[in-house]
Amino acid sequence: MALLSDLVNLNLSDTTDKVVAEYIWIGGSGMDLRSKARTLPAPVNDPKKLPKWNYDGSSTGQALGEDSEVILYPQAIFKDPFRRGNNILVMCDAYTPAGEPIPTNNRYNAAKIFSHPQVLAQEPWYGIEQEYTLLKKDVKWPIGWPTGGYPGPQGPYYCGVGADKAFGRDIVDSHYKACLYAGINISGINGEVMPGQWEFQVGPAVGISAADELWVARYILERITEIAGVVLTFDPKPIQGDWNGAGAHTNYSIKSMRRDGGFDVIKKAIENLKLRHKEHIAAYGEGNDRRLTGRHETADINTFTWGVANRGASVRVGRDTEKEGKGYFEDRRPASNMDPYVVTSMIAETTILWKP
């Protein structure tokens, strides 16, 4: 008698050329990931060769019941770490049957910015530090914490090792390897300051691919926590009080910043970010006011600051960048639940296209 695990892990390529494509999209809340699978007659590695598909937008908060059809346009392909073989994950965005992007399709506007000739010429690079918290399924309280109670104060947990400091490492390492398998440019992981909180980094990635990769990395993490029976939250301040929040620090550079004399370009870009601070904050994630308090390695939400090696600033410049006179900077304002399509394209727009 075959075990369920045996059937789940069947290698389809032994008996058929057919493959399974898991189509992924973002639901109506802007954070809820959805997916469904379809059979393809043969392996595909170009999203342009994949068929469009539809779904019931009235069940995702993206259409009315009397006109509920929403069309998925495949945009990026990744290897499927769950089904493996030639099976794929497909990141999609959503359109009306008439071909118009639906209101929650933030990828469409991001693609317009990233295809602008001035932006293409500057080749924007991103590295996104995605923080998240793992919760017990039944009580929605961080794993490793006593139910209804609190662990010892912050200090030993950041990059900590040991059963009393690191909670959920099996999930984190599984996610790390699954992302590498999928072809996501995941560059590292670490335990965070609050126990039960972790971080992974995606990048460096160019243009819109950074956001595609981060969304699929989030999807893979959701699937792994589903298997593990643990709840994943991207809430920017999951526990009130003297505990760190969760962000999505976004590291950024363009070609002129990476060349000699780039530090002057960086300072001009930071000045532009300062002038558009309110617009960026409004687009940097829900509930960010609970996180950006001026405490716990954050700047106050109402004040823009920047500094070298200053983790209490809105924007941090690294010591190496200052020393070499070129490099990148880190926008520390985005919340963990930010939409990377919005954040990455907005940074590019403000620093390359926007004129004060």
Coordinates of C-alpha atoms in Angstrom, one line a residue:
M1 CA 0.0 0.0 0.0
A2 CA 1.4 3.4 -1.0
L3 CA 1.8 6.0 1.6
L4 CA 0.3 9.5 1.0
S5 CA 3.9 10.9 1.1
D6 CA 4.8 8.4 -1.7
L7 CA 2.0 9.7 -3.9
V8 CA 2.8 13.3 -3.2
N9 CA 6.4 12.7 -4.2
L10 CA 5.6 10.8 -7.5
N11 CA 8.0 11.7 -10.3
L12 CA 5.7 12.5 -13.2
S13 CA 8.5 12.5 -15.8
D14 CA 8.8 8.7 -15.4
T15 CA 5.4 8.2 -17.2
T16 CA 4.4 11.5 -18.9
D17 CA 5.6 14.7 -20.5
K18 CA 2.8 16.6 -18.8
V19 CA 3.6 19.1 -16.1
V20 CA 1.8 20.9 -13.4
A21 CA 1.8 24.7 -13.4
E22 CA 0.8 26.5 -10.1
Y23 CA -0.5 29.9 -11.0
I24 CA 0.0 32.4 -8.2
W25 CA -1.6 35.8 -7.7
I26 CA -2.3 38.5 -5.1
G27 CA -5.8 38.7 -3.7
G28 CA -8.0 41.7 -2.8
S29 CA -6.4 42.6 0.5
G30 CA -3.0 43.2 -1.2
M31 CA -1.3 40.6 1.0
D32 CA -3.4 37.4 0.6
L33 CA -1.7 35.1 -1.8
R34 CA -3.9 32.8 -3.9
S35 CA -3.0 29.9 -6.2
K36 CA -4.4 27.1 -8.3
A37 CA -2.9 24.5 -10.6
R38 CA -3.4 23.4 -14.1
T39 CA -1.9 20.7 -16.4
L40 CA 0.3 21.6 -19.3
P41 CA 1.0 19.2 -22.2
A42 CA 4.8 19.7 -21.9
P43 CA 7.4 21.7 -20.0
V44 CA 7.4 25.5 -20.5
N45 CA 10.2 27.9 -19.5
D46 CA 8.9 31.2 -21.1
P47 CA 5.9 32.9 -19.4
K48 CA 4.9 34.3 -22.8
K49 CA 4.2 30.7 -23.9
L50 CA 1.9 30.0 -21.0
P51 CA -1.9 30.3 -21.4
K52 CA -3.8 33.0 -19.7
W53 CA -6.3 31.8 -17.1
N54 CA -9.3 33.1 -15.2
Y55 CA -10.6 33.0 -11.6
D56 CA -13.6 34.1 -9.6
G57 CA -12.7 37.6 -8.5
S58 CA -15.9 37.9 -6.4
S59 CA -14.4 35.3 -4.0
T60 CA -11.1 37.3 -3.6
G61 CA -12.6 40.8 -3.1
Q62 CA -11.6 41.8 -6.7
A63 CA -14.9 41.7 -8.7
L64 CA -18.6 41.7 -8.3
G65 CA -20.6 38.5 -8.4
E66 CA -22.5 39.5 -11.5
D67 CA -19.3 40.1 -13.4
S68 CA -16.7 38.0 -11.5
E69 CA -14.3 36.8 -14.1
V70 CA -10.7 38.1 -13.7
I71 CA -7.9 37.0 -16.1
L72 CA -4.4 35.9 -15.0
Y73 CA -1.5 36.9 -17.2
P74 CA 1.6 34.8 -16.5
Q75 CA 4.7 37.0 -15.8
A76 CA 7.5 34.9 -14.3
I77 CA 8.3 31.2 -14.0
F78 CA 10.1 29.4 -11.1
K79 CA 10.8 25.8 -10.4
D80 CA 8.3 24.2 -8.1
P81 CA 10.1 22.9 -4.9
F82 CA 7.0 21.1 -3.8
R83 CA 6.2 19.0 -6.9
R84 CA 9.7 19.2 -8.3
G85 CA 10.6 17.7 -11.6
N86 CA 9.6 19.9 -14.6
N87 CA 6.7 21.4 -12.6
I88 CA 6.6 25.2 -12.2
L89 CA 5.3 28.1 -10.1
V90 CA 4.0 31.0 -12.2
M91 CA 3.7 34.5 -10.8
C92 CA 0.8 36.3 -12.4
D93 CA -1.0 39.6 -12.4
A94 CA -4.6 40.2 -12.9
Y95 CA -6.7 42.0 -15.6
T96 CA -10.4 42.4 -16.6
P97 CA -11.6 40.4 -19.6
A98 CA -11.2 43.6 -21.6
G99 CA -7.5 43.6 -20.8
E100 CA -7.4 46.5 -18.3
P101 CA -5.4 45.9 -15.1
I102 CA -7.7 45.5 -12.1
P103 CA -7.3 48.2 -9.3
T104 CA -5.2 45.9 -7.1
N105 CA -2.8 45.0 -9.9
N106 CA 0.3 47.0 -8.6
R107 CA 2.6 45.1 -10.9
Y108 CA 1.2 46.8 -14.0
N109 CA 2.2 50.3 -12.9
A110 CA 5.6 49.0 -11.6
A111 CA 6.3 47.5 -15.0
K112 CA 5.6 50.9 -16.7
I113 CA 8.2 52.6 -14.4
F114 CA 10.8 49.9 -14.8
S115 CA 10.4 49.9 -18.6
H116 CA 11.0 53.7 -18.8
P117 CA 14.2 54.4 -20.8
Q118 CA 15.8 56.4 -18.0
V119 CA 15.2 53.7 -15.5
L120 CA 16.4 51.0 -17.8
A121 CA 19.6 52.9 -18.4
Q122 CA 20.3 53.2 -14.7
E123 CA 19.8 49.4 -14.1
P124 CA 18.3 49.6 -10.5
W125 CA 19.4 46.9 -8.2
Y126 CA 17.5 45.9 -5.1
G127 CA 18.1 43.8 -2.0
I128 CA 15.0 43.3 0.2
E129 CA 15.2 42.2 3.8
Q130 CA 11.9 40.5 4.6
E131 CA 11.2 40.1 8.3
Y132 CA 8.3 37.9 9.5
T133 CA 6.9 36.3 12.6
L134 CA 5.9 32.6 13.2
L135 CA 2.8 32.1 15.3
K136 CA 1.2 29.1 17.0
K137 CA -1.8 28.1 15.0
D138 CA -4.5 27.9 17.7
V139 CA -3.6 30.9 19.8
K140 CA -1.9 33.2 17.3
W141 CA 1.0 33.8 19.7
P142 CA 4.7 33.6 18.7
I143 CA 6.2 30.2 18.6
G144 CA 8.7 29.6 21.5
W145 CA 6.7 32.0 23.8
P146 CA 4.8 30.6 26.8
T147 CA 1.1 30.6 25.9
G148 CA -0.4 33.9 27.2
G149 CA 3.0 34.9 28.6
Y150 CA 6.3 36.4 27.6
P151 CA 9.9 35.1 27.2
G152 CA 13.0 36.8 28.6
P153 CA 13.7 40.3 27.2
Q154 CA 15.3 40.9 23.8
G155 CA 19.1 40.4 23.6
P156 CA 20.0 36.8 23.1
Y157 CA 17.7 36.0 20.2
Y158 CA 19.2 38.0 17.3
C159 CA 21.2 35.4 15.3
G160 CA 20.9 33.2 18.3
V161 CA 21.6 29.5 18.6
G162 CA 20.0 27.0 20.9
A163 CA 16.6 25.6 21.9
D164 CA 15.9 28.6 24.2
K165 CA 16.8 31.2 21.6
A166 CA 15.9 30.1 18.1
F167 CA 12.4 28.9 17.4
G168 CA 11.3 27.6 14.0
R169 CA 14.7 27.0 12.4
D170 CA 13.5 23.9 10.5
I171 CA 10.9 26.1 8.7
V172 CA 13.4 28.8 8.0
D173 CA 16.0 26.4 6.5
S174 CA 13.4 24.5 4.5
H175 CA 12.3 27.9 3.0
Y176 CA 15.9 28.9 2.3
K177 CA 16.6 25.7 0.3
A178 CA 13.2 25.7 -1.4
C179 CA 13.8 29.3 -2.7
L180 CA 17.3 28.3 -4.0
Y181 CA 15.7 25.3 -5.7
A182 CA 13.0 27.6 -7.3
G183 CA 15.6 29.9 -8.8
I184 CA 14.9 32.8 -6.4
N185 CA 18.0 34.9 -5.7
I186 CA 17.7 34.5 -1.9
S187 CA 20.9 35.7 -0.4
G188 CA 20.6 34.8 3.3
I189 CA 18.6 34.2 6.5
N190 CA 18.9 35.2 10.1
G191 CA 17.1 35.1 13.4
E192 CA 15.7 38.5 14.4
V193 CA 15.7 40.5 17.6
M194 CA 12.3 39.4 18.8
P195 CA 12.0 35.6 19.5
G196 CA 9.9 33.8 16.9
Q197 CA 10.8 36.4 14.3
W198 CA 13.1 35.7 11.3
E199 CA 14.4 37.4 8.2
F200 CA 15.3 36.3 4.7
Q201 CA 16.9 38.5 2.0
V202 CA 16.2 38.5 -1.7
G203 CA 18.7 40.1 -4.1
P204 CA 20.5 41.7 -5.6
A205 CA 17.9 41.6 -8.3
V206 CA 17.3 44.0 -11.1
G207 CA 14.1 46.0 -11.7
I208 CA 10.8 44.3 -11.4
S209 CA 12.3 40.8 -10.9
A210 CA 13.1 41.8 -7.3
A211 CA 9.4 42.1 -6.5
D212 CA 8.4 39.0 -8.5
E213 CA 11.0 37.0 -6.5
L214 CA 10.0 38.4 -3.2
W215 CA 6.3 37.6 -3.8
V216 CA 7.1 34.0 -4.8
A217 CA 9.4 33.6 -1.8
R218 CA 6.5 34.7 0.4
Y219 CA 4.3 32.2 -1.3
I220 CA 6.8 29.4 -0.7
L221 CA 7.0 30.4 3.0
E222 CA 3.2 30.4 3.3
R223 CA 3.1 26.9 1.8
I224 CA 5.9 25.6 4.2
T225 CA 4.2 27.1 7.3
E226 CA 0.9 25.4 6.0
I227 CA 2.7 22.1 6.1
A228 CA 4.3 22.7 9.5
G229 CA 1.0 23.8 11.0
V230 CA 2.3 27.3 11.9
V231 CA 0.8 30.6 11.1
L232 CA 2.9 33.2 9.2
T233 CA 2.3 36.9 9.8
F234 CA 3.8 39.9 8.1
D235 CA 2.3 42.3 10.7
P236 CA 4.8 45.2 11.2
K237 CA 4.2 45.1 15.0
P238 CA 2.8 41.7 16.0
I239 CA 3.4 42.2 19.7
Q240 CA 2.9 45.5 21.4
G241 CA 5.4 46.7 24.0
D242 CA 9.1 46.5 24.2
W243 CA 9.5 44.2 21.3
N244 CA 10.9 44.9 17.8
G245 CA 8.6 45.2 14.9
A246 CA 9.0 43.7 11.5
G247 CA 10.2 45.6 8.4
A248 CA 11.2 45.1 4.8
H249 CA 14.4 47.2 4.6
T250 CA 15.0 47.9 0.9
N251 CA 18.6 48.2 -0.3
Y252 CA 19.0 50.1 -3.5
S253 CA 21.5 51.4 -6.1
I254 CA 21.6 52.5 -9.6
K255 CA 24.4 52.5 -12.1
S256 CA 25.6 56.1 -11.4
M257 CA 25.7 55.3 -7.6
R258 CA 27.9 52.3 -8.2
R259 CA 30.5 54.3 -10.2
D260 CA 33.2 56.6 -8.9
G261 CA 31.6 59.7 -7.5
G262 CA 28.4 57.8 -6.8
F263 CA 28.1 59.1 -3.2
D264 CA 27.0 62.5 -4.5
V265 CA 24.3 60.7 -6.6
I266 CA 23.3 58.8 -3.4
K267 CA 22.9 62.1 -1.4
K268 CA 20.8 63.7 -4.2
A269 CA 18.6 60.6 -4.2
I270 CA 18.2 60.7 -0.5
E271 CA 17.2 64.4 -0.7
N272 CA 14.5 63.4 -3.2
L273 CA 13.2 60.7 -0.8
K274 CA 13.1 63.3 2.0
L275 CA 11.0 65.7 -0.1
R276 CA 8.5 62.9 -0.9
H277 CA 8.6 61.3 2.6
K278 CA 4.8 61.5 3.2
E279 CA 4.0 59.9 -0.1
H280 CA 6.4 57.1 0.5
I281 CA 5.2 56.4 4.0
A282 CA 1.6 56.2 2.7
A283 CA 2.7 53.5 0.3
Y284 CA 5.0 51.6 2.6
G285 CA 2.6 49.2 4.3
E286 CA -0.4 49.1 6.6
G287 CA 0.1 49.6 10.3
N288 CA 3.6 51.0 9.9
D289 CA 2.8 53.7 12.5
R290 CA 2.8 51.0 15.1
R291 CA 6.4 50.2 14.1
L292 CA 8.0 53.5 13.1
T293 CA 8.1 55.0 16.6
G294 CA 11.7 56.2 16.9
R295 CA 12.4 53.1 19.1
H296 CA 13.6 49.5 18.3
E297 CA 15.9 50.5 15.5
T298 CA 13.4 52.7 13.7
A299 CA 13.0 56.4 12.9
D300 CA 9.8 58.3 13.9
I301 CA 7.2 58.0 11.1
N302 CA 6.8 61.8 10.8
T303 CA 10.4 62.7 10.6
F304 CA 12.9 61.9 7.7
T305 CA 16.5 61.3 8.7
W306 CA 19.5 59.7 7.2
G307 CA 22.9 58.8 8.4
V308 CA 26.0 56.6 8.0
A309 CA 25.6 53.2 9.8
N310 CA 22.6 54.6 11.7
R311 CA 19.9 52.0 12.2
G312 CA 17.7 54.6 13.9
A313 CA 17.4 56.6 10.7
S314 CA 14.9 56.5 7.9
V315 CA 17.7 55.8 5.4
R316 CA 21.0 54.2 6.3
V317 CA 24.2 54.5 4.3
G318 CA 26.9 51.8 4.9
R319 CA 30.4 52.6 6.1
D320 CA 31.8 50.9 3.0
T321 CA 29.8 53.2 0.8
E322 CA 31.0 56.3 2.6
K323 CA 34.6 55.0 2.5
E324 CA 34.6 54.1 -1.2
G325 CA 32.5 57.1 -2.3
K326 CA 30.1 54.8 -4.2
G327 CA 27.7 52.0 -3.5
Y328 CA 24.1 51.8 -2.2
F329 CA 21.8 52.9 0.5
E330 CA 19.1 51.2 2.6
D331 CA 15.5 52.6 3.0
R332 CA 14.5 51.3 6.4
R333 CA 11.0 52.7 6.3
P334 CA 9.0 49.9 4.5
A335 CA 6.9 47.6 6.7
S336 CA 7.1 43.9 6.5
N337 CA 3.7 43.8 4.8
M338 CA 4.6 46.3 2.0
D339 CA 4.0 45.5 -1.6
P340 CA 7.4 45.2 -3.3
Y341 CA 5.9 46.2 -6.7
V342 CA 4.9 49.5 -5.1
V343 CA 8.0 50.1 -3.0
T344 CA 10.7 49.2 -5.6
S345 CA 9.1 51.1 -8.4
M346 CA 8.4 54.2 -6.2
I347 CA 12.0 54.4 -5.1
A348 CA 13.1 54.2 -8.7
E349 CA 10.6 56.8 -9.7
T350 CA 11.6 59.2 -6.9
T351 CA 15.3 58.9 -7.4
I352 CA 15.5 58.7 -11.2
L353 CA 12.4 60.3 -12.8
W354 CA 10.9 62.7 -10.2
K355 CA 12.0 66.3 -10.4
P356 CA 11.6 68.5 -7.3

